[in-house]
Tab-separated table of C-alpha atoms in Angstrom:
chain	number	residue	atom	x	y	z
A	406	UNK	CA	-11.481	-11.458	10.715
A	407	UNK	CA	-8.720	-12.275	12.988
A	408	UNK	CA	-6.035	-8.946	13.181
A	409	UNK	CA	-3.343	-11.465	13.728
A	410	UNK	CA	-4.094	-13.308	10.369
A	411	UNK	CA	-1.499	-11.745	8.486
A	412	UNK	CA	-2.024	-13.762	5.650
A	413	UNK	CA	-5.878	-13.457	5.380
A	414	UNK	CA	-5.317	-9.675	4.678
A	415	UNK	CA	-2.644	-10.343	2.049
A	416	UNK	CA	-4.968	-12.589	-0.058
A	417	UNK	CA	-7.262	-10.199	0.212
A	418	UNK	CA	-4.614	-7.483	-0.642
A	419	UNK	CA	-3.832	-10.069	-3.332
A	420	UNK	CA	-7.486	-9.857	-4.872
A	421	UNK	CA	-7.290	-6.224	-5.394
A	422	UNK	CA	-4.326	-6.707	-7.376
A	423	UNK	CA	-6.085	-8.849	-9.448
A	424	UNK	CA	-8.863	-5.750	-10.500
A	425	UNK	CA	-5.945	-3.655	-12.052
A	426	UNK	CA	-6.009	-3.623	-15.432
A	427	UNK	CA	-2.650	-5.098	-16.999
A	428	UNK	CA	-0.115	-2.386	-18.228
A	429	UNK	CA	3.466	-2.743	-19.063
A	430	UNK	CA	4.039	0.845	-17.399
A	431	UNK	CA	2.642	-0.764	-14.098
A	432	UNK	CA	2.832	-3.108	-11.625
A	433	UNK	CA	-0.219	-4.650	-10.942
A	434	UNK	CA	-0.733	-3.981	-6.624
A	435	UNK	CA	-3.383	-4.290	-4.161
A	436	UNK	CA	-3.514	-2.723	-0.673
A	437	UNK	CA	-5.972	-2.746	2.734
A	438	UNK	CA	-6.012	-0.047	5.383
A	439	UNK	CA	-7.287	-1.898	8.336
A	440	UNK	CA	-7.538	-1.190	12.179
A	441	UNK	CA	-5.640	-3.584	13.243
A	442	UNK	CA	-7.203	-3.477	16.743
A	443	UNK	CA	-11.272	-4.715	15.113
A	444	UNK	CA	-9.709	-6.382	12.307
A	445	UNK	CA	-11.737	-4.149	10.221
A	446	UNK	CA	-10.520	-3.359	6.280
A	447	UNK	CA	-11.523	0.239	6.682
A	448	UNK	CA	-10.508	0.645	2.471
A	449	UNK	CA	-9.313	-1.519	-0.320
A	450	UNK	CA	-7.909	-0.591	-3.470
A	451	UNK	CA	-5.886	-1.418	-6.267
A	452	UNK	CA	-3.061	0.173	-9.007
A	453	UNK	CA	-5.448	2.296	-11.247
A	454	UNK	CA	-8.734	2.133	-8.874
A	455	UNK	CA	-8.375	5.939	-9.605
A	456	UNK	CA	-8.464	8.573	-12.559
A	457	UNK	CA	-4.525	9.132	-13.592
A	458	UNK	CA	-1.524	6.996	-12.411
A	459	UNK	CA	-2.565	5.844	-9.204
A	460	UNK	CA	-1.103	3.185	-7.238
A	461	UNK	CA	-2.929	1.281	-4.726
A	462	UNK	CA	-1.680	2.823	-1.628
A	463	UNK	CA	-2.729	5.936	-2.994
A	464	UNK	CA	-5.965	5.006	-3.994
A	465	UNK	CA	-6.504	3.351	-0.394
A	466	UNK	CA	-5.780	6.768	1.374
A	467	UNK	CA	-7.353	8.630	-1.441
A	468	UNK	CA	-10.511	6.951	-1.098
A	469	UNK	CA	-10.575	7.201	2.807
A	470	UNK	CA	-9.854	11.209	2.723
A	471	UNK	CA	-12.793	11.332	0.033
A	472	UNK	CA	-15.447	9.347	1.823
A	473	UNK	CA	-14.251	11.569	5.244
A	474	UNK	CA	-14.663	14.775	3.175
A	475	UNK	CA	-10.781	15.498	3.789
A	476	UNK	CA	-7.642	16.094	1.383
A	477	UNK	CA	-5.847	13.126	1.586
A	478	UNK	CA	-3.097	14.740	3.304
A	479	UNK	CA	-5.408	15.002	6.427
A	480	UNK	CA	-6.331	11.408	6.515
A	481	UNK	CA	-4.433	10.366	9.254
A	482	UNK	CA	-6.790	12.422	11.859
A	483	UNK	CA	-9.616	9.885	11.063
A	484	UNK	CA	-7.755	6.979	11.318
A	485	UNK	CA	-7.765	4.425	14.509
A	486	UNK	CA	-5.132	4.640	16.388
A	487	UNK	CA	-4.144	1.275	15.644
A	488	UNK	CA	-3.830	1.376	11.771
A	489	UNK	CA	-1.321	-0.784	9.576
A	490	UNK	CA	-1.627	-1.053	5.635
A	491	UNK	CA	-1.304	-4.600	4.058
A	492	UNK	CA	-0.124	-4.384	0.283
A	493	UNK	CA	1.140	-7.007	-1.850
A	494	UNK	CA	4.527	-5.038	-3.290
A	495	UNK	CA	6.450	-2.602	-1.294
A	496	UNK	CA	5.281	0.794	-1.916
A	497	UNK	CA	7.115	2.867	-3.904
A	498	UNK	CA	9.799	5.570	-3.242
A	499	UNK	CA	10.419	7.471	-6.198
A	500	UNK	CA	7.548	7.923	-9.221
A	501	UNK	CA	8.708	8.491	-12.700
A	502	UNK	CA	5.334	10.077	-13.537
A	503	UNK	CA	6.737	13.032	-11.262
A	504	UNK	CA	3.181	12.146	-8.733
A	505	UNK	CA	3.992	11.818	-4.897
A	506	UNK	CA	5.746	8.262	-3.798
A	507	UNK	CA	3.530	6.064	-1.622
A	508	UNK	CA	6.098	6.333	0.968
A	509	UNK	CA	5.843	9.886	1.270
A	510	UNK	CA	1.909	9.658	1.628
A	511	UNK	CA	2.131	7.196	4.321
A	512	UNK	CA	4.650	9.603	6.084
A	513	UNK	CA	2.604	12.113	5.707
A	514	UNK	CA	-0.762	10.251	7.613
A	515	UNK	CA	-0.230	11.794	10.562
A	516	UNK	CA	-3.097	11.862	13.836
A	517	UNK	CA	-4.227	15.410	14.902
A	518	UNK	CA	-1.535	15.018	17.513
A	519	UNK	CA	0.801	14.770	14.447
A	520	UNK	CA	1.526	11.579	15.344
A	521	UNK	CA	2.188	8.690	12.904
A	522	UNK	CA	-1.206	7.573	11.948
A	523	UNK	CA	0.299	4.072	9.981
A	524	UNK	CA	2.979	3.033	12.127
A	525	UNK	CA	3.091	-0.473	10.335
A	526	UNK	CA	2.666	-1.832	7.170
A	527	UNK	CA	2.699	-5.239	5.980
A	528	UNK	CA	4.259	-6.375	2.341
A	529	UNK	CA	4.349	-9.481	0.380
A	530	UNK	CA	7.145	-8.601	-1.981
A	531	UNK	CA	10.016	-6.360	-2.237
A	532	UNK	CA	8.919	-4.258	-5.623
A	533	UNK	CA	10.953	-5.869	-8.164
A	534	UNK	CA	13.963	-3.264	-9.937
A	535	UNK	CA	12.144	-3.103	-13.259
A	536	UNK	CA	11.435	0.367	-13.531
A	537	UNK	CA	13.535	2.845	-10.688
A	538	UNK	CA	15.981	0.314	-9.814
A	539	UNK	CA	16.442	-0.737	-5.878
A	540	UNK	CA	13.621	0.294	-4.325
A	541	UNK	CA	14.517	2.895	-1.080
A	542	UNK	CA	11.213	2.501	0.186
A	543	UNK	CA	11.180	-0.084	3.064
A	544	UNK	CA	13.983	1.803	4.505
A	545	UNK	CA	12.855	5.300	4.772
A	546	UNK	CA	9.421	4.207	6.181
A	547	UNK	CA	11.715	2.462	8.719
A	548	UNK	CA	13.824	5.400	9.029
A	549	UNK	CA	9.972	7.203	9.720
A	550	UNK	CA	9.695	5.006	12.494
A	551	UNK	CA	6.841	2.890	10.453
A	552	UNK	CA	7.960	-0.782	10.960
A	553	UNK	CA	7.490	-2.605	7.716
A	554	UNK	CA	7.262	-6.369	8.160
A	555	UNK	CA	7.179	-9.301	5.140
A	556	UNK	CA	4.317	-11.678	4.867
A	557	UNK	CA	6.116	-14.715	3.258
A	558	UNK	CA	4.426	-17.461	1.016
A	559	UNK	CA	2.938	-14.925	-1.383
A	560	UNK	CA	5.475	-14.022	-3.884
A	561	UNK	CA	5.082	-16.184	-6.389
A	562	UNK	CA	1.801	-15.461	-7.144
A	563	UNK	CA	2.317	-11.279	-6.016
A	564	UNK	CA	4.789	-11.116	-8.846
A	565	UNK	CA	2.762	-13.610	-11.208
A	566	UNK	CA	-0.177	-10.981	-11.121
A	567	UNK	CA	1.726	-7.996	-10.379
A	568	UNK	CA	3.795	-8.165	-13.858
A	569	UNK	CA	0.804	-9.551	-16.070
A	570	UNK	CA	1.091	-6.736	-19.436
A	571	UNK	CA	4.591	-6.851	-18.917
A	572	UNK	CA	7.083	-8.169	-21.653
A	573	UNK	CA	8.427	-11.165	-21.112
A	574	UNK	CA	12.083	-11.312	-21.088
């Protein structure tokens, strides 16, 4: 696939979210790690891929540590050094279910250099104020140095999926 295809990755992204199972406690999310320099989706995953409340960037990073025998925190030093994370809602910066924020786990990818390991990552939607209110995460990713850049076009259907289980209001 073509690393400048920005969309390609978020309908991809886009078909994780559709795997999570509906839950009015979640929002429904799908994420890629890819190296962005070989267009290659190095892991996919989805909002409850995983045992316990796990969100899809988790899972993505979670997964990667796992199949590299490493604790997640450590699974920036097998990442190329060109890696960006595509997920459909941006990831979160504060978890009621007292687990670590997404931001906070993509801070914490760091090379063996302990340099930033994601230094961009791609969203389709800001995630909506439903559950923590506004949403600090785009900023302190930015503030991180990670640049965080908006694929439009998708957030219609992002929020369509990403809020199926929820009441309507």
């Amino acid at each position: 696939m073509d690393p400048k295809d920005h969309a390609a990755y978020m309908y991809q992204a886009l078909d994780q979210a559709h795997e999570s199972p509906p839950k009015a406690s979640n929002f429904r999310v799908g994420a890629l790690v890819v190296d962005a320099d070989t267009g290659y989706v190095l892991e996919r995953s989805y909002t409850l891929a995983l045992e316990g409340n796990t969100h899809a960037e988790q899972c993505c990073l979670s997964k990667l540590a796992k199949a590299h025998d490493l604790p997640e925190e450590r699974v920036g030093e097998i990442l190329p050094p060109n890696t960006v994370l595509y997920t459909t809602m941006e990831p979160c910066n504060l978890r009621l279910s007292g687990n670590m924020p997404c931001v906070d786990r993509i801070i914490r990818t760091k090379t063996k250099d302990g340099e930033q390991a994601i230094r961009k990552v791609y969203i389709g939607v800001k995630e909506p104020e439903k559950f923590v209110g506004e949403n600090q995460g785009r900023s302190k990713l930015e503030e991180h140095g990670i640049e965080v850049i908006h694929v439009p076009g998708f957030e219609e259907d992002i929020l369509l999926v990403a809020t199926a289980g929820h009441e309507k209001e």
